[in-house]
GROMACS .gro file of C-alpha atoms in nm:
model
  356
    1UNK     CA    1  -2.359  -1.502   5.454
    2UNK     CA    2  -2.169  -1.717   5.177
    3UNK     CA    3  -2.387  -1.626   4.897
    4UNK     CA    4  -2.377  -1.297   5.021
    5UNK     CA    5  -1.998  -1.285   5.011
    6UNK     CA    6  -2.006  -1.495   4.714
    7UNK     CA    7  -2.215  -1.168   4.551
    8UNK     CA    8  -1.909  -0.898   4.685
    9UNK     CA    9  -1.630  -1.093   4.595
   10UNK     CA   10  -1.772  -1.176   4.239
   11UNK     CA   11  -1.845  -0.820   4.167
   12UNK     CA   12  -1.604  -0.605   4.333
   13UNK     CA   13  -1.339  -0.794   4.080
   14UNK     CA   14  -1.538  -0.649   3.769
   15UNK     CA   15  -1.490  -0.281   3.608
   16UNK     CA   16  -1.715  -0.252   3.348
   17UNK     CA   17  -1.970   0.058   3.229
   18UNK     CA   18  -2.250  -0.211   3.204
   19UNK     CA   19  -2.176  -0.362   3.550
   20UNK     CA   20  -2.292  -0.193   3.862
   21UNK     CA   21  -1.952  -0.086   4.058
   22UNK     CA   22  -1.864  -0.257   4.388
   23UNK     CA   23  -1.668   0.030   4.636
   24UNK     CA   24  -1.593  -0.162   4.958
   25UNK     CA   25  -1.667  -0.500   5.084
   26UNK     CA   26  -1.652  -0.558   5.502
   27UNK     CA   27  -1.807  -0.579   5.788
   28UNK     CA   28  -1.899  -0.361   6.084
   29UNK     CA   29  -2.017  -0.456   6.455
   30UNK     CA   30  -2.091  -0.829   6.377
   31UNK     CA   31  -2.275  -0.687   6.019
   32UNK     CA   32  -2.118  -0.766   5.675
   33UNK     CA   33  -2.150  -0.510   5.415
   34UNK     CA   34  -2.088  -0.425   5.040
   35UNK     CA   35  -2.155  -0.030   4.910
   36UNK     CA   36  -2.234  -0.014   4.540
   37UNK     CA   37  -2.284   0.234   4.289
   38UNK     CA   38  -2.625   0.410   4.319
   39UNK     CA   39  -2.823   0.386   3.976
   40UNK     CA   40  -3.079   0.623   3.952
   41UNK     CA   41  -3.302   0.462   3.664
   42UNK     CA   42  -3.528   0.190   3.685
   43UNK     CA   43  -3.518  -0.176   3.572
   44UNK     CA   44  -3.564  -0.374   3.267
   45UNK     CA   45  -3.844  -0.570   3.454
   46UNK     CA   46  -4.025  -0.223   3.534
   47UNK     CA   47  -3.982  -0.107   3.141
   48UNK     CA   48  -4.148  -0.485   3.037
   49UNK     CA   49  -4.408  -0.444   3.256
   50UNK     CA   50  -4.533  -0.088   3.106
   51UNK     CA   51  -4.494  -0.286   2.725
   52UNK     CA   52  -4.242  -0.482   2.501
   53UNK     CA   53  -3.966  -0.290   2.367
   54UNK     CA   54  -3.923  -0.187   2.006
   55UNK     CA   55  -3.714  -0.501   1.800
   56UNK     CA   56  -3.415  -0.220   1.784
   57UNK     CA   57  -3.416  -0.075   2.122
   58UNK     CA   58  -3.403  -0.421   2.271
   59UNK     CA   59  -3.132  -0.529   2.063
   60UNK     CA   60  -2.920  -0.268   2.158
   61UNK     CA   61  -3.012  -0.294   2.483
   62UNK     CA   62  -2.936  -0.687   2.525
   63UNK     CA   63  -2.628  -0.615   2.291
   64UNK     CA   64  -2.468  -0.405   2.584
   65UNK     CA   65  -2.556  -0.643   2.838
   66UNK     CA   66  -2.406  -0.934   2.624
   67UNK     CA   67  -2.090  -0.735   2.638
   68UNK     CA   68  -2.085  -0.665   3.000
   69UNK     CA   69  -2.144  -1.048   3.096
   70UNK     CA   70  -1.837  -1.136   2.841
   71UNK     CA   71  -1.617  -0.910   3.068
   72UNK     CA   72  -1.746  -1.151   3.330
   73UNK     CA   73  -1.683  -1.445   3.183
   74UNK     CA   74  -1.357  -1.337   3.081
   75UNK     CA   75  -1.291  -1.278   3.481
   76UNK     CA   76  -1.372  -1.636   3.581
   77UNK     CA   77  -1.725  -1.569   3.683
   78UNK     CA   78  -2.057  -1.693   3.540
   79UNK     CA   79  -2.357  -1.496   3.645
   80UNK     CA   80  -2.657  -1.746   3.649
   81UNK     CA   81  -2.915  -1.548   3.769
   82UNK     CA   82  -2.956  -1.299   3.415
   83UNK     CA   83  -3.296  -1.188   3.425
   84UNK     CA   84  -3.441  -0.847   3.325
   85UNK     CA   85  -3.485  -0.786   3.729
   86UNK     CA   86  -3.131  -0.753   3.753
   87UNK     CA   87  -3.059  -0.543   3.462
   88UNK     CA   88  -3.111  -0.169   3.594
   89UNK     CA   89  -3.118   0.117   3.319
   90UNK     CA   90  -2.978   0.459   3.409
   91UNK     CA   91  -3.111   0.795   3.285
   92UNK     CA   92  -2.910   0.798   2.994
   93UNK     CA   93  -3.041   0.449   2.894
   94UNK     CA   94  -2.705   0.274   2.978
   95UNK     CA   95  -2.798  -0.091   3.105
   96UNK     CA   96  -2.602  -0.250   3.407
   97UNK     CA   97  -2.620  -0.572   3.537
   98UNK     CA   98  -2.636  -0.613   3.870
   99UNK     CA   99  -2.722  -0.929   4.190
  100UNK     CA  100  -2.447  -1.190   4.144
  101UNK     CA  101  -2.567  -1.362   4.456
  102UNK     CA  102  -2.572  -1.672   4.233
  103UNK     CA  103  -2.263  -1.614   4.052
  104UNK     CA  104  -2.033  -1.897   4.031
  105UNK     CA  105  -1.634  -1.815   4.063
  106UNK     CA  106  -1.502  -2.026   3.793
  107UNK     CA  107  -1.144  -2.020   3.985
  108UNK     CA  108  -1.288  -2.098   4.322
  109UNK     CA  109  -1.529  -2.359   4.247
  110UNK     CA  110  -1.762  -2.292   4.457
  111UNK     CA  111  -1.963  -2.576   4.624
  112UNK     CA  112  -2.252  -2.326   4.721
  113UNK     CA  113  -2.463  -2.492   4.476
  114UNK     CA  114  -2.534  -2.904   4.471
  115UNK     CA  115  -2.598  -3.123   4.195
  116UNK     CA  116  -2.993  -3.162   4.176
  117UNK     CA  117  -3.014  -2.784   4.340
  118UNK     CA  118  -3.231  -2.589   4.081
  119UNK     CA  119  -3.115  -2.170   4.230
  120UNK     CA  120  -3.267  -1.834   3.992
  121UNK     CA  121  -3.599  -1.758   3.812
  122UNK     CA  122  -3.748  -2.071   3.634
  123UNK     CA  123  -3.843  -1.857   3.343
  124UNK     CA  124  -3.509  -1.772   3.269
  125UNK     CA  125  -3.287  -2.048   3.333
  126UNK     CA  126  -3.098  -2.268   3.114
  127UNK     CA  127  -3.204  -2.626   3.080
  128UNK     CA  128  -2.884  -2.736   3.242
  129UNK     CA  129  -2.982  -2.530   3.538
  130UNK     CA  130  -3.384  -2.640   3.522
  131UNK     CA  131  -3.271  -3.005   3.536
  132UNK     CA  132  -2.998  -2.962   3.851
  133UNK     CA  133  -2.676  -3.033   3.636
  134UNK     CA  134  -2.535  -2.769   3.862
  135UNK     CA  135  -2.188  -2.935   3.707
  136UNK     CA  136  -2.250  -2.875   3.379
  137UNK     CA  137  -2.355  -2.501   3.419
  138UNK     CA  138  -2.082  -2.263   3.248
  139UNK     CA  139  -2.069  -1.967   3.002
  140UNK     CA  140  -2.336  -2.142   2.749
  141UNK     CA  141  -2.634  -2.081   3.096
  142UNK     CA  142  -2.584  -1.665   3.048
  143UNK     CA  143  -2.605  -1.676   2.660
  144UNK     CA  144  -2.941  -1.868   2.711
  145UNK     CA  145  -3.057  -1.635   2.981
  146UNK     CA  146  -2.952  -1.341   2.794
  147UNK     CA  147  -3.152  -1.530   2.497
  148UNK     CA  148  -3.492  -1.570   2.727
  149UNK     CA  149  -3.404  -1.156   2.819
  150UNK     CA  150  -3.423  -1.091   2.494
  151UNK     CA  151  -3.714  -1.241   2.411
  152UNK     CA  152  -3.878  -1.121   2.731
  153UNK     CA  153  -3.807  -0.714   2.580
  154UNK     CA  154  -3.977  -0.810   2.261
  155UNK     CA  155  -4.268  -1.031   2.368
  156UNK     CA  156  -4.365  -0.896   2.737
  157UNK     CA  157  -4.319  -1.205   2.846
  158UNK     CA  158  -4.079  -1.508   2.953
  159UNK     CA  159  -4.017  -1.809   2.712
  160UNK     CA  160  -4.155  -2.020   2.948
  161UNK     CA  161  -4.393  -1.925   3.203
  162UNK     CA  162  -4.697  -2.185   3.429
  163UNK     CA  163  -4.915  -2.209   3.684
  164UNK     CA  164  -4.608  -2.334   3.941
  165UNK     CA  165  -4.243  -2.354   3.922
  166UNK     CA  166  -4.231  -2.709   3.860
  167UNK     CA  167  -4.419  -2.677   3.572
  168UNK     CA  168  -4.231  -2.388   3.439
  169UNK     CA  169  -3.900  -2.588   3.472
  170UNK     CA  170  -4.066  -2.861   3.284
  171UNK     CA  171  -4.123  -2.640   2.989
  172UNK     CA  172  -3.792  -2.513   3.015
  173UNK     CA  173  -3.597  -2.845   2.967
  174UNK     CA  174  -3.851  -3.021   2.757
  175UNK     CA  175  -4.081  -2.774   2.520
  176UNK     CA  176  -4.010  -2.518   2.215
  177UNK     CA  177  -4.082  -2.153   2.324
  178UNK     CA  178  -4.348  -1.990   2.091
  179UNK     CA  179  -4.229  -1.774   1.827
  180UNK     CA  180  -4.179  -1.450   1.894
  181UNK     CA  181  -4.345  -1.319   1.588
  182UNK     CA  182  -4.631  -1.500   1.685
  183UNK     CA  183  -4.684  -1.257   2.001
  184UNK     CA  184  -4.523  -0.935   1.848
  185UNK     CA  185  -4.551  -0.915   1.510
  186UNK     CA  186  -4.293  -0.628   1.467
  187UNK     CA  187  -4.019  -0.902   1.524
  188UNK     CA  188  -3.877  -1.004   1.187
  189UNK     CA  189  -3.675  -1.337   1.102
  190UNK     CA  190  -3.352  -1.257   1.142
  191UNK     CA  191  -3.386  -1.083   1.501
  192UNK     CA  192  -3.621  -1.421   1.578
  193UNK     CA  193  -3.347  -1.585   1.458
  194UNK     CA  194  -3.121  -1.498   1.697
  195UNK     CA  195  -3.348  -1.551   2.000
  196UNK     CA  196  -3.411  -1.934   1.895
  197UNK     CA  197  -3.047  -1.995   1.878
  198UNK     CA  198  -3.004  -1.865   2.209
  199UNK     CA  199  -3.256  -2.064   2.334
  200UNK     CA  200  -3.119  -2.407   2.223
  201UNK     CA  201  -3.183  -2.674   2.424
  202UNK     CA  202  -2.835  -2.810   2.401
  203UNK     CA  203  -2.543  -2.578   2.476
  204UNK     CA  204  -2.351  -2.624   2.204
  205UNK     CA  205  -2.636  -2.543   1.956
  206UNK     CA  206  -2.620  -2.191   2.126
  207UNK     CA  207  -2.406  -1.861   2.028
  208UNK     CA  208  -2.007  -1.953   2.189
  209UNK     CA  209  -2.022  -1.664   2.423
  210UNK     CA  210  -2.154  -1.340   2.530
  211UNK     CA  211  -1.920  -1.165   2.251
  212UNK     CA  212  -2.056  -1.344   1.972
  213UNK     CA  213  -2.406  -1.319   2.047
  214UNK     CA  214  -2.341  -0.921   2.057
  215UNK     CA  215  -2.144  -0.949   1.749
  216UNK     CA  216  -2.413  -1.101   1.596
  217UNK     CA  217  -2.662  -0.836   1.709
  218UNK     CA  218  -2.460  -0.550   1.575
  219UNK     CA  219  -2.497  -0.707   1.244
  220UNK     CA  220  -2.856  -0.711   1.262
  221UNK     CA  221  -2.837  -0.378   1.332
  222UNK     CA  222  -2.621  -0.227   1.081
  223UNK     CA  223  -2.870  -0.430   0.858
  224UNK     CA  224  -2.568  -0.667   0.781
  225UNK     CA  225  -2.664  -1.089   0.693
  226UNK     CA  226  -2.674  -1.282   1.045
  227UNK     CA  227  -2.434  -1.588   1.056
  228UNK     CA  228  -2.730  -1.793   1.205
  229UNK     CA  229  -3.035  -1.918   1.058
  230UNK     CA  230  -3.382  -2.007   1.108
  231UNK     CA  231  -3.454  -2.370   1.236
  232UNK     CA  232  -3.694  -2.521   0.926
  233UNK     CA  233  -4.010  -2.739   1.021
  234UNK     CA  234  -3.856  -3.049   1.015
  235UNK     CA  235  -3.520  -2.928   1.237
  236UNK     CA  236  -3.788  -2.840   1.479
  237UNK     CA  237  -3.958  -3.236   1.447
  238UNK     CA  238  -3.629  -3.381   1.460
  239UNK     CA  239  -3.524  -3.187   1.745
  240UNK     CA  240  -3.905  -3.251   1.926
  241UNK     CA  241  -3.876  -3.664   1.886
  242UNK     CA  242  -3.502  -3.673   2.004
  243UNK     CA  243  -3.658  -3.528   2.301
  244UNK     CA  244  -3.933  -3.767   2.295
  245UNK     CA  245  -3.821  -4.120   2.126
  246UNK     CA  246  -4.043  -4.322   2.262
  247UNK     CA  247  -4.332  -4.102   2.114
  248UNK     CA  248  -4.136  -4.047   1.818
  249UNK     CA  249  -4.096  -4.435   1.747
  250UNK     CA  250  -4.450  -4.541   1.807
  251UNK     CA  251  -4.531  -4.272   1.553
  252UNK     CA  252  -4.305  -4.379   1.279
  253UNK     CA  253  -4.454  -4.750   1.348
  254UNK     CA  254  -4.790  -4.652   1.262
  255UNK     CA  255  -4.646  -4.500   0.962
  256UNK     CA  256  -4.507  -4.770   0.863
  257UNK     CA  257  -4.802  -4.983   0.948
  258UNK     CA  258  -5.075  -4.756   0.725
  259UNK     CA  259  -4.829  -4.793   0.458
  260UNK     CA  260  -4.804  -5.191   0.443
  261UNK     CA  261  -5.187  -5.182   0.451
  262UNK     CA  262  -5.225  -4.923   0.200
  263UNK     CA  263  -4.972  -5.162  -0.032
  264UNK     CA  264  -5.157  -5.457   0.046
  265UNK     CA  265  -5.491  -5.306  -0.058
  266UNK     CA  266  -5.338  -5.154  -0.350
  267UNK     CA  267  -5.208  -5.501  -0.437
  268UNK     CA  268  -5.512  -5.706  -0.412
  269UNK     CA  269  -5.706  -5.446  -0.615
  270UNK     CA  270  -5.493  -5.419  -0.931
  271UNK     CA  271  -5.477  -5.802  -0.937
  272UNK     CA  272  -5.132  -5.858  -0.927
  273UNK     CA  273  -4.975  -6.223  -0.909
  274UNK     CA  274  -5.065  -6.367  -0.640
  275UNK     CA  275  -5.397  -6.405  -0.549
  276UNK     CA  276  -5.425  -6.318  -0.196
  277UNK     CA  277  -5.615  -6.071  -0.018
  278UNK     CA  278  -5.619  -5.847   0.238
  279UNK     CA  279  -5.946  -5.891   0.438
  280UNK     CA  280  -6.153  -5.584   0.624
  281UNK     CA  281  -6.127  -5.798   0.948
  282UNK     CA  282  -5.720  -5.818   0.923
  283UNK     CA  283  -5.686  -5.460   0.800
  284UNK     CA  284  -5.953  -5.346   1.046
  285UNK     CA  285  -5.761  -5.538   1.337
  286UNK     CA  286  -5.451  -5.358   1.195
  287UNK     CA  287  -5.563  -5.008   1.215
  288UNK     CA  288  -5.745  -5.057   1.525
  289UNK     CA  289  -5.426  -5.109   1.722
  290UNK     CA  290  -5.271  -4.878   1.574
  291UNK     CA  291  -5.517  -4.620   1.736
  292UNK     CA  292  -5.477  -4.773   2.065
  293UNK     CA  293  -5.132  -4.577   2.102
  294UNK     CA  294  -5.147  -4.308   2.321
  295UNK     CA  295  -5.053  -3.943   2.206
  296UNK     CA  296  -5.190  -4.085   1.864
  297UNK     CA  297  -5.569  -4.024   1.709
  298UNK     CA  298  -5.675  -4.191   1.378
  299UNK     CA  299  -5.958  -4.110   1.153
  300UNK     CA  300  -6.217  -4.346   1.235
  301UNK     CA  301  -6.269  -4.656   0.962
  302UNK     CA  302  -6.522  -4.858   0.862
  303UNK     CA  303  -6.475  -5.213   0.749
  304UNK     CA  304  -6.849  -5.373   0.722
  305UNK     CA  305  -6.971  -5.574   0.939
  306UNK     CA  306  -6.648  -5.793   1.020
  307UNK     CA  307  -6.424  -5.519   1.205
  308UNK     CA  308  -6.349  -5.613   1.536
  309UNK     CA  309  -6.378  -5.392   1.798
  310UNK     CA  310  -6.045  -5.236   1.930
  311UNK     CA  311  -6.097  -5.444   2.280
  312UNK     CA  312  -6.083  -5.726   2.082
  313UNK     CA  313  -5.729  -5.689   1.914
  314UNK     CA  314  -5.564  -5.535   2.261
  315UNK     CA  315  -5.377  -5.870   2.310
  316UNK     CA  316  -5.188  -5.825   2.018
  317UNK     CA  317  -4.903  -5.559   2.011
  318UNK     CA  318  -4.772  -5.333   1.709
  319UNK     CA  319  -4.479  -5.588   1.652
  320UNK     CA  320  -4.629  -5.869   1.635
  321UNK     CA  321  -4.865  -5.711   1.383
  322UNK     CA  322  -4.584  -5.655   1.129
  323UNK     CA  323  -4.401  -5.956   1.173
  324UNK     CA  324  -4.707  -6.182   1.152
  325UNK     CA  325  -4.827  -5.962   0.865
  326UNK     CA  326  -4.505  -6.083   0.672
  327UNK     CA  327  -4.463  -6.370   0.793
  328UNK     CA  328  -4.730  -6.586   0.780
  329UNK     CA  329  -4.852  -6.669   0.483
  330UNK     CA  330  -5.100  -6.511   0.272
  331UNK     CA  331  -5.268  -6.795   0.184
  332UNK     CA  332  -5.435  -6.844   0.535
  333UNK     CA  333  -5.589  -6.502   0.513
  334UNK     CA  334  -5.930  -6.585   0.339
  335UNK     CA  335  -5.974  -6.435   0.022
  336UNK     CA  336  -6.209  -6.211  -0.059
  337UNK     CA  337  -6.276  -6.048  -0.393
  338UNK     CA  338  -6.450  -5.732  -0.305
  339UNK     CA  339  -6.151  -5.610  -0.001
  340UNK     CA  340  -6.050  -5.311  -0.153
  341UNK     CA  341  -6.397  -5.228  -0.219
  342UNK     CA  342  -6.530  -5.308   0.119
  343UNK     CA  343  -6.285  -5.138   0.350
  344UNK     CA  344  -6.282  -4.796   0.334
  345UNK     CA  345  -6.045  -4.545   0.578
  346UNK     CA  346  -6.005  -4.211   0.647
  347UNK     CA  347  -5.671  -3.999   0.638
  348UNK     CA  348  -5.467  -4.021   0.963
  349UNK     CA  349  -5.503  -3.744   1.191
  350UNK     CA  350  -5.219  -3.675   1.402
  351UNK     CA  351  -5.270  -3.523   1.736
  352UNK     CA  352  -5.141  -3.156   1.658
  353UNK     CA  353  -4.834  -3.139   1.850
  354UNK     CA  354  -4.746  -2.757   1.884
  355UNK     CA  355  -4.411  -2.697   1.752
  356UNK     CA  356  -4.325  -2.354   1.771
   0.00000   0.00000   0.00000
């Protein structure tokens, strides 16, 4: 009965074309009621489901709604449940937004929802929302769902969609949706542009508001130069290993580790100074824990005879690699004339993260 007061009381306050009217909110022999405009039409979901929209008539379409949730926003209230379900289209092709049963009064506060409390359709949510920061939900959560709308007119699809809800959520708050031109090739930079920045993973990466993501729409449809632009390659790999440090760190170690042995090899074979070598056992033992880091595959190597077996160097971890590397001395590694000759390696093969 809160919620579905919360819905009257959030709409009845709004008068906006692209809003579906609330008449009269009460209640009648023990029944509560609310009577609404009737819009004869059909919804977004229904016009998905028969095929994506064409890159124009979607971003007109999302431009309008954009609008009508910025009247919303300017009225204290924050939809939360934006979704092409709830976005009806009349006869004359006029969208409305309608079901704020989740909306959240700014002014009120409402205590409806808990921290932790994940309310709306997975595919569609914000990150904020997916993880339960129920606090930390405001304006930013409709310009991402009006993003993921967006995206759904041109693709036929969510961003995110699995097997359960869980999993969906998952992919919400911790993977990169694929590129829309990679499903509908019709979609051109600038309009893919625009979805990706709505889909940020952090808030303040997205559009300010409602009004400035349809600003930014009626530029790209007057053909005028967006404000934002495309997130490069290695934005996206930046942006990927913040998410995953951990993963990000033990990458850059093995980086750093192929490199030392590359030097070293490099070293002993154009004679430099000093006379020490580099061994096939010490580099073998090198690059063989290196591969034992998960999310990681390496070429395989050959070293003759004398590599050890990657059971055999699993007592020894990455860091004490390096530092023993440098600093013990080089004069206890046997010498051996014919190293760089004898150990041969392949490229490194990343596992092929998909970035999209």
């Amino acid at each position: 009965v809160r919620r579905f007061q919360t819905e009257a009381e959030a709409a009845a306050q709004l008068d906006h074309p692209g809003i579906v009217p609330v008449f009269e909110v009460g209640q009648h022999d023990g029944h509560h009621f609310y009577s609404m405009a009737l819009v004869e039409g059909e919804s977004l979901a229904h016009r998905i489901a028969e095929g994506h929209l064409a890159p124009t008539e979607a971003a007109e379409l999302v431009k309008s709604v954009a609008l009508a949730v910025h009247h919303a926003h300017e009225k204290g209230v924050i939809h939360r449940d934006l979704k092409p379900a709830n976005i009806l289209i009349d006869h004359d092709g006029q969208a409305r937004v309608t079901d704020f049963g989740l909306a959240r009064q700014k002014a009120t506060e409402s205590s409806l929802t808990a921290d932790g409390q994940v309310l709306g359709t997975p595919g569609y949510l914000s990150p904020e929302q997916a993880t339960g920061s129920s606090a930390q939900v405001d304006e930013a959560a409709d310009v991402y769902s009006l993003g993921a709308v967006l995206y759904a007119a041109l693709t036929g699809r969510p961003p995110f969609q699995a097997d359960t809800a869980v999993a969906t959520l998952k992919q919400v708050a911790e993977s990169e949706p694929v590129r829309p031109s990679a499903i509908n090739a019709d979609v051109d930079v600038d309009l893919q542009t625009i979805v990706q920045k709505c889909l940020e993973k952090r808030p303040e990466d997205r559009y300010s508001s409602a009004a400035e993501l349809a600003e930014e729409l009626g530029r790209y449809l007057t053909g005028g130069p967006i404000h934002a632009r495309p997130i490069g390659y290695s934005q996206r790999l930046w942006r990927w290993g913040r998410r995953r440090p951990l993963i990000l760190a033990l990458v850059a170690s093995v980086c750093v580790a192929i490199a030392a042995i590359a030097g070293l090899i490099y070293q002993s074979s154009t004679g430099s100074a000093s006379d020490d070598k580099l061994t096939p056992a010490v580099a073998g033992q090198l690059v063989s824990e290196a591969a034992s880091i998960p999310n990681n595959e390496w070429a395989e190597f050959a070293s003759g005879s004398a590599a050890p077996s990657p059971s055999s160097s699993n007592n020894l971890s990455l860091s004490l690699i390096f530092f023993g590397l440098f600093s013990q001395s080089l004069d206890e590694i046997d010498g051996h004339p014919n190293a760089a000759d004898d150990f041969h390696y392949a490229e490194p093969r990343p596992k092929p993260y998909q970035i999209a």
